[in-house]
PDB file of C-alpha atoms in Angstrom:
ATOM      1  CA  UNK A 243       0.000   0.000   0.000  1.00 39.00           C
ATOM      2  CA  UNK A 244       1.465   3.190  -1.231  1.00 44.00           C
ATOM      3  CA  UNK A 245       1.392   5.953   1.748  1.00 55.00           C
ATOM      4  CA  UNK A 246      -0.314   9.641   0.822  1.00 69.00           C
ATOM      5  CA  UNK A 247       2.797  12.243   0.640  1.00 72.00           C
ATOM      6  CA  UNK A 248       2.840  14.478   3.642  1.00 73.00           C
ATOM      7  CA  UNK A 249       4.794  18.513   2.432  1.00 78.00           C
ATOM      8  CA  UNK A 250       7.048  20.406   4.617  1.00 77.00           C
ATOM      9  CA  UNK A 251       5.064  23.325   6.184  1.00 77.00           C
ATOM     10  CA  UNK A 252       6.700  25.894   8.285  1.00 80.00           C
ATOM     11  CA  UNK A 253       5.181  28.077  11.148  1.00 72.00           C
ATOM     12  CA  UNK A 254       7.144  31.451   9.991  1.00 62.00           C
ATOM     13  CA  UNK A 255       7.903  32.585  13.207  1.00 53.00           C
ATOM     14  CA  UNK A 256      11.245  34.490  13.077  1.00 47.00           C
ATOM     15  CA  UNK A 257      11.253  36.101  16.501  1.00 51.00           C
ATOM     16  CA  UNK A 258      12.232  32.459  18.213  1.00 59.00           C
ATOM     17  CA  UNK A 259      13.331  30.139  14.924  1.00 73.00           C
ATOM     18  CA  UNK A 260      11.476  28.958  12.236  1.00 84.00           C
ATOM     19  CA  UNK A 261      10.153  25.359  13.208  1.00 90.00           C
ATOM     20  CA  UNK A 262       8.925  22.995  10.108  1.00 90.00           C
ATOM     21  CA  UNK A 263       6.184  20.111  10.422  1.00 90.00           C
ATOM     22  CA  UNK A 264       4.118  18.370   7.669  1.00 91.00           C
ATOM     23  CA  UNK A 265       0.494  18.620   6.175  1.00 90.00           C
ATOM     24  CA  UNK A 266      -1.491  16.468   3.594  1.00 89.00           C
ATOM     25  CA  UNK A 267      -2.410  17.622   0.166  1.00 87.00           C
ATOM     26  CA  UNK A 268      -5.646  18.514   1.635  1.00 89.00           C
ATOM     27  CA  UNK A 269      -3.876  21.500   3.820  1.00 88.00           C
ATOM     28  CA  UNK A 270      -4.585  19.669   7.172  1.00 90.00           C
ATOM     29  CA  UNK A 271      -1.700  19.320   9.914  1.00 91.00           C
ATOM     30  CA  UNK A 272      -0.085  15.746   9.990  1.00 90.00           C
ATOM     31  CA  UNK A 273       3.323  16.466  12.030  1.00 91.00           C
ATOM     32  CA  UNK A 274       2.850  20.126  13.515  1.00 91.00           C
ATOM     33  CA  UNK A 275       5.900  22.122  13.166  1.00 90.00           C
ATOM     34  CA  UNK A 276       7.843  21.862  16.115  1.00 90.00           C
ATOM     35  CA  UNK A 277      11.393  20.435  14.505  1.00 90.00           C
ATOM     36  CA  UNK A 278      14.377  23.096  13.628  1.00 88.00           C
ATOM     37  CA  UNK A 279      15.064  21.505  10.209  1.00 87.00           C
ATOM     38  CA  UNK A 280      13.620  18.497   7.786  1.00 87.00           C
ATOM     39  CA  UNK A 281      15.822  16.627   5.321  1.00 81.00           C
ATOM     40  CA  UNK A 282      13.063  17.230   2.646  1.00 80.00           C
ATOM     41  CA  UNK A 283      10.096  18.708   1.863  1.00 81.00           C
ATOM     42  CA  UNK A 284       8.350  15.423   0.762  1.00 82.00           C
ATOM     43  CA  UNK A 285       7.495  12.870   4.086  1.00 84.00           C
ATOM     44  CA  UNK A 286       6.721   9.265   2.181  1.00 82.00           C
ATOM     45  CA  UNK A 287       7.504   6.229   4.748  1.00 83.00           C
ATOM     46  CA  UNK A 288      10.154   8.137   7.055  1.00 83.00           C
ATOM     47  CA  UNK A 289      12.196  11.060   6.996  1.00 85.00           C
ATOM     48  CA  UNK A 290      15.015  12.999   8.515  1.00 83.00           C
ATOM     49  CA  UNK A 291      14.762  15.966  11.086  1.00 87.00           C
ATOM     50  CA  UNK A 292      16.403  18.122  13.351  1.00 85.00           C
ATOM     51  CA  UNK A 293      14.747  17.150  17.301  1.00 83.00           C
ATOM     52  CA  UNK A 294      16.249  18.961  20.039  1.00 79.00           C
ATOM     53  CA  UNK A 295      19.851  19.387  18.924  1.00 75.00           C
ATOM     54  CA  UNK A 296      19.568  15.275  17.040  1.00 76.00           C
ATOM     55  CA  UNK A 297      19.299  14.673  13.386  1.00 78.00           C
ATOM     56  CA  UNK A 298      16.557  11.211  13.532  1.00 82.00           C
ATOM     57  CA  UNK A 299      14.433   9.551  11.066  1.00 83.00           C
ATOM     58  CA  UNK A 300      11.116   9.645  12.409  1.00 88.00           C
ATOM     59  CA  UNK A 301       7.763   8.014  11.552  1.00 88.00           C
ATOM     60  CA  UNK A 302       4.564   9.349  10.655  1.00 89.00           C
ATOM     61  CA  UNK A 303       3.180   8.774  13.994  1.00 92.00           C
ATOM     62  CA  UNK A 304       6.781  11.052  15.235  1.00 91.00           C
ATOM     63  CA  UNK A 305       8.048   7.787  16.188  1.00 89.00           C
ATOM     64  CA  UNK A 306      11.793   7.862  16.612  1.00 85.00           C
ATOM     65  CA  UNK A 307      12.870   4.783  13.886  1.00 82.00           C
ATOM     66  CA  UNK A 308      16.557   5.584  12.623  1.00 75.00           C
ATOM     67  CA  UNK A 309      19.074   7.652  14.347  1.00 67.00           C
ATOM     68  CA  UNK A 310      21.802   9.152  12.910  1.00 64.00           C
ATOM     69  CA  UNK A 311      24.357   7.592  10.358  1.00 72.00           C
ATOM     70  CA  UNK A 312      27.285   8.019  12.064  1.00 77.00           C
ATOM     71  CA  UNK A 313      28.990   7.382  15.448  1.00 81.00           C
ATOM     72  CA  UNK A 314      31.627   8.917  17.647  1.00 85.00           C
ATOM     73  CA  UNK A 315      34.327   6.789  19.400  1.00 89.00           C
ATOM     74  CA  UNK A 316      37.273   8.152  21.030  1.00 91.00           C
ATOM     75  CA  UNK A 317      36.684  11.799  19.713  1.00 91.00           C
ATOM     76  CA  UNK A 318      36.354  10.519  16.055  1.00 92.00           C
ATOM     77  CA  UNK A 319      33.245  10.082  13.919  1.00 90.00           C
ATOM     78  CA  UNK A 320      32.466   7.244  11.439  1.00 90.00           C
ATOM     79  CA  UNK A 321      29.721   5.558   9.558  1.00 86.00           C
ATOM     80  CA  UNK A 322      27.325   2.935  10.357  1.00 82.00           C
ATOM     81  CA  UNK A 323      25.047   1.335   8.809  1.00 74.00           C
ATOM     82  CA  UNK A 324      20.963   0.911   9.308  1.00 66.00           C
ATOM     83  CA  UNK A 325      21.399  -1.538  11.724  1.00 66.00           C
ATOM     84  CA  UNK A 326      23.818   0.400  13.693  1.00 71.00           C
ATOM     85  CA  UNK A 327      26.321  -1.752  12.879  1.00 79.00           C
ATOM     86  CA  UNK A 328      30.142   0.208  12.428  1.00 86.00           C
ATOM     87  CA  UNK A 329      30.964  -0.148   8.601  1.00 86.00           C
ATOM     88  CA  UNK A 330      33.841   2.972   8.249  1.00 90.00           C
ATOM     89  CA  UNK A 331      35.742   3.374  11.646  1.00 92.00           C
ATOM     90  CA  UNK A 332      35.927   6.372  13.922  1.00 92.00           C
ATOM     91  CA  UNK A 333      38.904   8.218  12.478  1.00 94.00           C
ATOM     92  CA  UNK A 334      37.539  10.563  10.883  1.00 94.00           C
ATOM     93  CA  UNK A 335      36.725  15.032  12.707  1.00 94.00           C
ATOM     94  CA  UNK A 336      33.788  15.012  10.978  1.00 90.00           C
ATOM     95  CA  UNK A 337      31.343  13.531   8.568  1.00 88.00           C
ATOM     96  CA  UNK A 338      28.498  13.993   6.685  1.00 84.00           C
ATOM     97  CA  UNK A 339      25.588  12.021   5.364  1.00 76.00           C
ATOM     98  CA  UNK A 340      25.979   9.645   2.318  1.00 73.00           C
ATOM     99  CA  UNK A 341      25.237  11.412  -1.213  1.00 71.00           C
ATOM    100  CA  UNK A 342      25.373   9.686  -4.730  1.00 70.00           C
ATOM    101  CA  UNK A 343      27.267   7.295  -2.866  1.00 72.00           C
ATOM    102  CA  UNK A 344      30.148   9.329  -1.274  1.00 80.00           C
ATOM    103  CA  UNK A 345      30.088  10.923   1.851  1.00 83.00           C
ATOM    104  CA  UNK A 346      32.016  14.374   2.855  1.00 88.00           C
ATOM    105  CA  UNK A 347      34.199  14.354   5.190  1.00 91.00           C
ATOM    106  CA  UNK A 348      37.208  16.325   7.272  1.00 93.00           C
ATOM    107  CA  UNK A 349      40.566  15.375   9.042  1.00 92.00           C
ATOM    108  CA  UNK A 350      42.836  18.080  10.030  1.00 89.00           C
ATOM    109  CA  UNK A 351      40.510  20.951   9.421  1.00 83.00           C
ATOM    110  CA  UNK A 352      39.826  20.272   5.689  1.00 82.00           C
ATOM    111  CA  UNK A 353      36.970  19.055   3.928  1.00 82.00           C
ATOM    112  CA  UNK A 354      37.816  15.932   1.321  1.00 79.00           C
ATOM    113  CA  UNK A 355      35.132  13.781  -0.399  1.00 73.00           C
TER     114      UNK A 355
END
């Protein structure tokens, strides 16, 4: 069964942070904004947002179902996989998420792909 597309809606306040949520087609509130960013503006199955300070995949029902794709271990970051499991050690200052199949990264205060 194919799920109904929820959009990205934002409440436009300014003054204390925009906050983003999601709505049906129909206009009517399905996730109320209350998250500081959204991976995308298109909520299918799951999707990624910003929750108090975390980057999680949540679930229509705001049920917490992925967190993020990378770990820290000994003051280094690497990747894991869905599961959690460790694919690409910690050795790494910082990381960032998986595009087109390559992932940016930095050691030493530069950024390499």
């Amino acid at each position: 069964m194919l799920h109904a597309v929820l959009l990205m809606v934002s409440n436009n306040e300014i003054k204390d942070g925009e906050l983003y949520g999601y709505k049906t087609r129909g206009g009517k509130i399905a996730i109320p904004a209350k998250f500081n960013s959204v991976d995308t503006d298109k909520f299918y199955k799951m999707t990624i947002v910003l929750w108090k300070y975390e980057w999680v995949g949540i679930d229509r029902k705001e049920g917490v179902v992925l967190r993020p794709f990378h770990f820290v271990e000994g003051g280094e970051m690497g990747f894991a996989d869905l599961n959690g499991d460790r694919i690409i050690p910690a050795t790494f200052d910082f990381v960032y998420p998986f595009k087109d199949g390559l992932a940016d990264y930095v050691i030493g205060g530069r950024n390499e792909r």
